[in-house]
């Protein structure tokens, strides 16, 4: 294998080229950041855990007909993915009010939404990933109306599939962030990662305790402690759910 | 006349009851606030100036078939208005990028928008008047879909009328904020005020200088000086434009 070249180092992953120009290698890091990288730290084994969770989830989604960038995992913290042109959008699906939705609407944390909310944010660290209205999204030409329609539809499909899957892990999927990209044929694929870094996951057996139930990056954001344990716990449950479904 | 009772004191106006329960008296104050009232000050004669500008503009709009809450001006800083149930929305129309639109999209100050942008913000001081997506607006039940449609349509009509009017004042209407309310018959009326406090107005004869051209509250926000002069200048031009059209 030839020497790999670093294409991009992000907050959670490093992307490398491979022999095949249509394939990238994503290396998952233990680095953790929050609040637009104002808070920085590290979560032990996060790279391996998030790579494992993500790869399991991508395979689940593929089995349900959702096209993703996932190829395989040549090492525990490495994922081979299709090289895509990522749309500069963070697509957030919310089932329960939490985080910025609460801050910006006054909705109480934990409010169950009548129907899932699909929201678009401008993936732009300098601007702090601001919320987009449709008008702003189109004004900035971040995607075409057809792409937005397709993404919104896919996001809801993915949400259904993931709610069901995490339900089997005895976990409530509160919200999560998706990224999409275009391949050489302009096909829209699900990209990036789906992990406790990019979702809110609440332990059903501890629903009554707003701190104990948290199995995601909010433990790091809010200094709740036991961050590694929570991530590890999610991975164990994901693996068990997949095992018992085979 | 009976003793008037203070109904509400806001940042820029005090509302009083009148003998007629369907009529309120709005007294315009010299107080000035910015950045969600974190910056406070006072602009000499602002009460009288904004009351005059607003009443002239409401009369212009009425003449163009837009229904407003305006009744009359019993004193230079007082406006009698129809008592309305105000929708908790700040409706912003933008012709040129400025302010939070620039901060949140990266668009350069002064970018002329291909078409006017109508945006909805949650009128909620505690939350800092956050931007709303349609989904959030309906989730919070701040207005019905029919009301939103009507408001968006009215906002664009008002924009056309105001762009034309300020054009005759040799002023460019960059953006402005509207509030709407429902009367006892559930009719939607334009309410509140339209003034240099609630709009961005650029002097056409000084377009090349990004500070000199400013004839609105940005002089106060950005400490550009000559705030009173700018407000006074807008009033003079408004009165002259109306005089020459009669
Ligand atoms: N299949 C892919 N092809 C190209 N880029 C991708 C792919 N999947 C994810 N990326 C991008 O990889 C980058 C690295 O990930 P990450 O460390 O999470 O970065 P960031 O700090 O921008 O969130 C992200 O910008 C993400 O959009
Ligand atoms: N016709 C009306 N009927 C009832 N309330 C009104 C009417 N027009 C404006 N208002 C309300 O009067 C209040 C006082 O104005 P202002 O000082 O600008 O308050 P604020 O600090 O809330 O912006 C505002 O909350 C505004 O919504
Ligand atoms: Mg990322
Ligand atoms: Mg006001």
XYZ file of C-alpha atoms and ligand atoms in Angstrom:
548
model
C 0.000 0.000 0.000
C 1.304 3.469 -0.856
C 1.954 6.196 1.699
C -1.326 7.779 2.718
C -1.711 11.546 2.444
C -3.660 13.547 4.962
C -6.520 15.296 3.150
C -8.152 17.023 6.113
C -7.955 16.942 9.880
C -11.252 17.785 11.536
C -12.260 17.925 15.164
C -13.049 14.213 15.440
C -11.496 12.502 12.428
C -8.548 12.625 10.067
C -9.163 11.887 6.405
C -6.466 10.211 4.292
C -6.284 9.442 0.599
C -5.991 5.803 -0.502
C -4.709 4.122 -3.670
C -8.201 4.521 -5.056
C -9.148 8.182 -5.680
C -12.789 7.306 -5.036
C -12.017 5.985 -1.535
C -10.933 7.835 1.617
C -9.747 6.479 4.945
C -11.305 8.135 8.008
C -9.351 7.763 11.238
C -11.452 8.410 14.331
C -9.664 10.415 17.051
C -10.092 10.444 20.837
C -10.178 14.275 20.746
C -13.404 15.790 21.996
C -14.619 19.341 21.416
C -17.834 21.151 22.295
C -19.423 24.580 21.921
C -17.788 25.171 18.549
C -14.394 23.922 19.850
C -14.294 26.398 22.754
C -14.198 23.403 25.085
C -11.531 20.834 24.301
C -10.582 17.500 25.809
C -10.210 13.857 25.047
C -12.338 10.800 25.694
C -10.424 7.556 26.174
C -10.988 4.986 23.404
C -13.540 7.316 21.719
C -11.924 6.804 18.315
C -12.372 3.043 18.415
C -15.814 3.205 20.038
C -17.277 5.771 17.625
C -15.777 4.022 14.620
C -17.374 0.756 15.754
C -20.781 2.246 16.564
C -20.820 4.223 13.326
C -19.856 1.278 11.168
C -22.534 -0.916 12.773
C -25.165 1.766 12.246
C -24.172 2.401 8.633
C -24.437 -1.333 7.935
C -27.872 -1.429 9.585
C -29.017 1.509 7.457
C -27.637 -0.058 4.270
C -29.625 -3.203 5.128
C -32.695 -0.960 5.256
C -32.021 0.494 1.818
C -30.291 3.735 2.838
C -27.198 4.455 0.745
C -24.190 5.467 2.848
C -20.499 6.221 2.276
C -19.486 3.198 4.374
C -17.187 0.568 2.848
C -15.438 -1.292 5.667
C -13.267 -0.969 8.791
C -9.662 -2.007 8.091
C -8.692 -1.198 11.713
C -10.744 -0.602 14.887
C -10.444 3.196 14.590
C -10.430 3.360 10.791
C -13.269 3.404 8.311
C -12.936 3.262 4.544
C -15.548 5.466 2.931
C -16.539 6.625 -0.518
C -14.926 9.995 -1.241
C -17.745 12.519 -1.453
C -18.285 16.203 -1.980
C -19.888 16.979 1.390
C -22.766 19.475 1.316
C -22.071 22.243 3.867
C -25.158 21.311 5.871
C -25.650 19.772 9.285
C -28.991 18.023 9.103
C -30.457 17.602 12.577
C -33.419 15.340 13.328
C -35.132 15.889 16.663
C -37.648 13.635 18.403
C -37.411 15.265 21.821
C -36.492 18.870 22.673
C -32.933 19.332 23.933
C -29.904 21.588 23.477
C -30.188 24.663 21.269
C -33.831 23.927 20.438
C -34.684 24.457 24.121
C -32.478 27.532 24.399
C -33.969 29.141 21.306
C -37.630 28.254 21.770
C -38.094 27.998 25.519
C -39.394 24.420 25.137
C -38.594 22.398 28.257
C -35.825 19.809 27.988
C -37.458 16.471 27.289
C -40.586 17.785 25.566
C -41.678 15.051 23.165
C -42.281 16.618 19.740
C -45.584 15.792 18.041
C -43.628 14.794 14.949
C -39.888 14.617 14.242
C -38.309 17.956 13.340
C -35.775 18.056 10.485
C -33.562 21.124 10.735
C -30.751 22.456 8.575
C -27.704 24.236 9.937
C -24.921 25.874 7.953
C -21.820 23.655 8.441
C -19.430 26.548 8.974
C -17.225 26.556 12.081
C -16.324 30.232 11.668
C -19.979 31.230 11.830
C -20.752 28.720 14.601
C -22.958 26.392 12.517
C -25.996 28.712 12.549
C -29.586 27.554 12.051
C -30.858 27.991 8.485
C -34.293 28.892 7.227
C -35.111 27.439 3.781
C -34.806 30.925 2.322
C -31.315 31.358 3.753
C -30.259 27.891 2.592
C -31.285 28.700 -0.976
C -29.960 32.273 -0.816
C -26.539 30.825 0.052
C -27.016 28.120 -2.606
C -25.953 25.409 -0.137
C -28.122 22.820 -1.898
C -30.803 22.656 -4.570
C -34.504 22.403 -3.660
C -34.461 18.815 -4.994
C -31.503 17.925 -2.766
C -33.208 19.466 0.272
C -36.375 17.481 -0.431
C -34.419 14.253 -0.831
C -32.402 14.919 2.324
C -35.489 15.724 4.408
C -37.109 12.508 3.194
C -33.982 10.420 3.863
C -33.512 12.021 7.286
C -36.987 10.925 8.375
C -36.427 7.421 7.007
C -33.108 7.182 8.852
C -34.790 8.476 11.998
C -37.427 5.738 11.843
C -34.809 3.085 11.358
C -32.556 4.428 14.127
C -35.382 4.957 16.639
C -36.307 1.347 16.138
C -32.715 0.151 16.393
C -31.888 2.161 19.535
C -35.213 1.066 21.011
C -33.871 -2.482 20.840
C -30.840 -1.156 22.789
C -33.230 0.224 25.441
C -32.099 3.703 24.397
C -34.209 6.713 23.357
C -32.904 8.570 20.321
C -33.475 12.208 21.323
C -31.808 13.878 18.339
C -28.915 13.408 15.926
C -26.894 15.164 13.228
C -26.356 13.889 9.695
C -24.125 14.943 6.839
C -24.710 14.121 3.194
C -22.410 14.201 0.201
C -22.400 13.674 -3.547
C -20.380 10.954 -5.251
C -18.827 11.263 -8.723
C -22.217 10.340 -10.224
C -23.924 13.147 -8.225
C -25.691 10.534 -6.103
C -26.623 11.705 -2.602
C -25.141 9.455 0.117
C -25.251 9.563 3.900
C -21.735 10.427 5.119
C -19.664 11.322 8.184
C -20.521 9.410 11.399
C -23.425 8.517 13.661
C -22.204 8.127 17.221
C -22.647 9.442 20.776
C -20.639 12.465 19.532
C -23.332 13.365 17.009
C -26.524 12.292 18.774
C -28.350 12.486 22.082
C -29.040 9.063 23.557
C -30.979 8.514 26.773
C -30.913 5.282 28.746
C -34.550 4.125 29.031
C -33.910 2.424 32.374
C -32.819 5.784 33.874
C -35.315 8.121 32.188
C -36.335 9.783 35.474
C -32.824 11.094 36.187
C -31.874 13.874 33.734
C -28.146 13.309 34.342
C -27.860 9.559 34.797
C -29.807 8.817 31.613
C -27.312 10.662 29.377
C -25.231 8.292 27.207
C -23.739 10.842 24.790
C -21.472 13.849 24.375
C -23.634 15.886 26.759
C -21.720 14.053 29.531
C -18.600 15.818 28.220
C -20.338 19.153 27.445
C -21.974 19.339 30.859
C -19.124 17.707 32.849
C -21.358 14.865 34.055
C -18.443 12.438 34.450
C -18.167 8.794 33.324
C -17.948 9.835 29.708
C -15.926 6.795 28.558
C -18.287 4.429 30.389
C -21.313 5.896 28.643
C -19.772 5.589 25.173
C -18.633 2.042 25.991
C -22.149 1.200 27.221
C -23.689 2.382 23.946
C -21.262 0.238 21.945
C -21.997 -2.864 24.070
C -25.741 -2.435 23.618
C -25.397 -1.809 19.886
C -23.316 -4.984 19.466
C -25.768 -6.999 21.578
C -28.769 -5.751 19.607
C -27.090 -6.684 16.338
C -26.031 -10.090 17.639
C -29.533 -10.945 18.828
C -31.023 -9.887 15.473
C -28.746 -12.207 13.498
C -60.970 62.695 29.863
C -60.496 60.003 32.506
C -57.145 59.135 34.099
C -55.131 56.939 31.767
C -53.761 53.645 33.068
C -50.406 52.305 32.047
C -50.944 48.926 30.329
C -47.347 48.126 29.444
C -43.985 49.865 29.395
C -41.687 48.558 26.664
C -38.217 49.576 25.613
C -39.388 52.359 23.304
C -43.004 53.098 24.149
C -45.492 53.195 26.983
C -49.016 51.974 26.300
C -51.979 53.539 28.120
C -55.659 52.678 28.150
C -58.162 55.261 26.924
C -61.873 55.788 27.514
C -62.479 53.439 24.618
C -61.431 49.844 25.384
C -60.696 49.323 21.676
C -58.172 52.197 21.615
C -54.731 52.489 23.236
C -52.446 55.473 23.535
C -48.793 54.809 22.672
C -46.317 57.290 24.110
C -42.960 57.224 22.318
C -39.945 57.502 24.651
C -36.464 58.942 24.071
C -34.971 55.771 25.643
C -32.775 53.762 23.315
C -31.684 50.151 23.778
C -29.716 47.748 21.606
C -28.418 44.165 21.659
C -31.463 42.916 23.565
C -31.244 45.871 26.024
C -27.636 45.157 27.011
C -26.764 48.605 25.673
C -28.888 51.441 27.026
C -28.998 55.157 26.372
C -31.243 57.915 25.199
C -31.613 59.799 21.922
C -32.773 63.392 22.238
C -36.237 64.058 20.788
C -36.446 60.430 19.583
C -39.959 60.034 21.012
C -41.330 62.924 19.001
C -39.322 62.081 15.861
C -40.262 58.386 15.771
C -43.905 59.115 16.539
C -43.969 61.599 13.645
C -42.169 59.338 11.162
C -44.278 56.331 12.145
C -47.563 58.194 11.863
C -46.620 59.556 8.431
C -45.644 56.096 7.229
C -48.784 54.435 8.593
C -50.889 57.044 6.794
C -48.959 56.436 3.567
C -49.524 52.688 3.893
C -53.239 53.149 4.639
C -53.456 55.241 1.458
C -51.989 52.229 -0.355
C -54.605 49.867 1.056
C -52.606 48.397 3.957
C -54.635 48.182 7.157
C -52.743 49.497 10.200
C -53.486 50.149 13.867
C -52.953 53.895 13.374
C -55.715 56.301 14.421
C -54.169 59.727 15.054
C -51.525 61.688 16.974
C -53.094 63.699 19.832
C -49.624 64.985 20.836
C -46.221 65.044 19.077
C -44.996 61.964 20.985
C -48.362 60.215 21.283
C -50.178 57.960 18.858
C -53.695 56.603 19.305
C -53.873 53.061 17.975
C -56.389 50.250 17.758
C -55.875 47.885 20.694
C -54.658 44.596 19.243
C -53.563 41.166 20.368
C -49.986 41.332 19.073
C -48.625 38.100 17.550
C -45.298 37.239 19.249
C -43.438 37.587 15.948
C -40.924 40.082 14.659
C -41.330 40.057 10.906
C -38.157 41.285 9.222
C -37.983 42.217 5.536
C -34.511 42.511 4.045
C -33.513 44.034 0.715
C -29.790 44.273 1.443
C -27.680 42.101 3.764
C -26.852 43.730 7.114
C -26.764 42.955 10.836
C -27.462 39.420 12.019
C -28.002 38.162 8.463
C -24.348 38.961 7.715
C -23.158 37.492 11.022
C -25.078 34.271 10.518
C -24.517 33.690 6.814
C -21.163 35.308 6.081
C -22.792 37.496 3.406
C -20.906 40.793 3.088
C -22.593 43.904 4.481
C -24.350 45.628 1.600
C -24.941 42.551 -0.553
C -28.071 43.286 -2.576
C -30.431 40.307 -2.258
C -31.846 38.918 -5.504
C -35.307 39.197 -3.992
C -36.550 40.547 -0.658
C -36.222 38.114 2.239
C -39.110 37.835 4.731
C -37.951 36.380 8.033
C -39.749 35.540 11.262
C -38.218 35.938 14.696
C -39.731 34.900 17.998
C -40.628 38.145 19.825
C -39.303 37.021 23.197
C -36.801 39.242 25.016
C -35.800 36.479 27.428
C -34.734 34.236 24.535
C -33.139 37.135 22.628
C -35.679 37.223 19.756
C -34.273 34.118 17.999
C -34.700 33.381 14.287
C -37.559 30.979 13.524
C -37.839 28.323 10.875
C -41.430 27.676 9.685
C -41.352 24.367 11.533
C -40.384 26.056 14.807
C -42.994 28.802 14.324
C -45.742 26.186 13.936
C -44.323 23.920 16.646
C -44.607 26.853 19.079
C -48.048 27.705 17.627
C -47.074 31.380 17.307
C -49.404 31.832 14.335
C -51.517 29.743 11.983
C -50.274 28.820 8.488
C -52.941 31.159 7.055
C -51.722 34.036 9.229
C -48.112 33.393 8.195
C -49.103 33.417 4.515
C -51.056 36.635 4.916
C -48.230 38.271 6.872
C -45.580 37.267 4.309
C -47.755 38.673 1.533
C -48.449 41.916 3.432
C -44.763 42.272 4.369
C -43.744 42.213 0.696
C -46.494 44.684 -0.222
C -45.384 47.014 2.571
C -41.773 46.626 1.439
C -42.666 47.697 -2.097
C -44.562 50.693 -0.846
C -41.825 51.726 1.610
C -38.946 51.217 -0.853
C -40.740 53.534 -3.204
C -41.497 56.080 -0.504
C -37.948 56.133 0.937
C -36.608 56.287 -2.615
C -38.392 59.636 -2.918
C -36.528 60.634 0.266
C -33.224 59.667 -1.429
C -32.918 56.882 1.146
C -32.340 53.145 0.574
C -34.503 50.874 2.711
C -32.034 48.133 3.716
C -34.296 46.200 6.098
C -37.057 46.741 8.642
C -39.063 44.992 11.347
C -42.842 44.737 11.478
C -45.311 43.566 14.097
C -48.845 42.452 13.403
C -51.828 42.034 15.678
C -55.419 40.872 15.651
C -58.355 43.159 16.395
C -61.582 42.072 18.120
C -62.821 40.769 14.738
C -59.644 38.651 14.305
C -58.540 40.950 11.483
C -54.776 41.132 10.965
C -53.456 44.707 11.199
C -49.985 46.196 10.942
C -49.030 47.460 14.418
C -46.205 48.910 16.501
C -43.960 51.469 14.741
C -41.864 51.969 11.615
C -38.984 54.306 12.368
C -35.183 54.578 12.332
C -35.353 52.419 15.505
C -36.874 49.519 13.594
C -35.278 49.821 10.156
C -31.959 50.353 8.418
C -31.934 53.458 6.237
C -28.976 54.483 4.079
C -28.513 57.959 2.636
C -28.224 57.525 -1.140
C -25.987 60.571 -1.483
C -23.409 58.970 0.854
C -23.629 55.329 -0.309
C -19.854 54.982 -0.691
C -19.165 55.662 3.000
C -20.406 52.764 5.174
C -20.593 55.005 8.257
C -21.733 58.357 6.895
C -24.637 56.783 4.995
C -26.262 55.352 8.159
C -29.469 57.193 9.148
C -30.823 54.730 11.707
C -30.293 53.033 15.081
C -27.015 51.520 13.857
C -25.517 54.961 14.649
C -26.410 54.258 18.298
C -25.512 50.519 18.192
C -22.125 51.153 16.625
C -21.386 54.485 18.383
C -21.160 56.378 15.077
C -22.192 59.696 16.655
C -24.733 62.281 15.400
C -27.615 59.982 16.245
C -30.153 62.766 16.821
C -29.145 64.492 13.582
C -29.703 61.330 11.578
C -33.180 60.727 13.041
C -34.035 64.409 12.494
C -32.784 64.180 8.891
C -35.034 61.188 8.185
C -38.053 63.075 9.561
C -37.290 66.167 7.456
C -37.009 64.096 4.275
C -40.175 62.142 5.065
C -42.127 65.375 5.597
C -40.696 66.900 2.420
C -41.556 63.811 0.352
C -45.127 63.859 1.644
C -45.472 67.612 1.063
C -44.273 67.368 -2.525
C -46.666 64.473 -3.239
C -49.694 66.468 -2.042
N -17.331 10.340 2.710
C -16.720 11.504 2.934
N -16.018 12.127 1.955
C -15.416 13.309 2.190
N -15.457 13.949 3.358
C -16.160 13.395 4.368
C -16.817 12.147 4.212
N -17.441 11.858 5.376
C -17.174 12.874 6.231
N -16.390 13.794 5.637
C -15.876 15.033 6.241
O -14.772 14.699 7.035
C -14.443 15.787 7.856
C -13.755 15.304 9.095
O -14.640 14.929 10.100
P -14.663 15.688 11.492
O -13.405 15.463 12.238
O -15.953 15.317 12.140
O -14.647 17.217 10.975
P -15.331 18.549 11.542
O -14.399 19.113 12.548
O -15.459 19.409 10.292
O -16.675 18.156 12.099
C -15.772 16.536 8.035
O -15.646 17.844 7.478
C -16.769 15.726 7.229
O -17.714 16.557 6.590
N -51.851 48.280 18.469
C -51.241 47.682 19.492
N -51.967 47.048 20.445
C -51.363 46.452 21.490
N -50.038 46.417 21.679
C -49.266 47.016 20.742
C -49.808 47.671 19.619
N -48.787 48.150 18.870
C -47.645 47.808 19.502
N -47.911 47.130 20.628
C -46.956 46.609 21.603
O -46.539 47.685 22.411
C -45.389 47.265 23.129
C -44.567 48.487 23.504
O -43.677 48.863 22.474
P -42.112 48.826 22.708
O -41.709 49.863 23.718
O -41.507 48.884 21.346
O -41.967 47.396 23.407
P -40.823 46.271 23.331
O -39.813 46.633 24.354
O -41.586 44.999 23.650
O -40.292 46.290 21.909
C -44.728 46.210 22.254
O -44.737 44.973 22.960
C -45.651 46.111 21.041
O -45.765 44.773 20.591
Mg -17.666 16.431 12.532
Mg -40.450 47.444 20.277
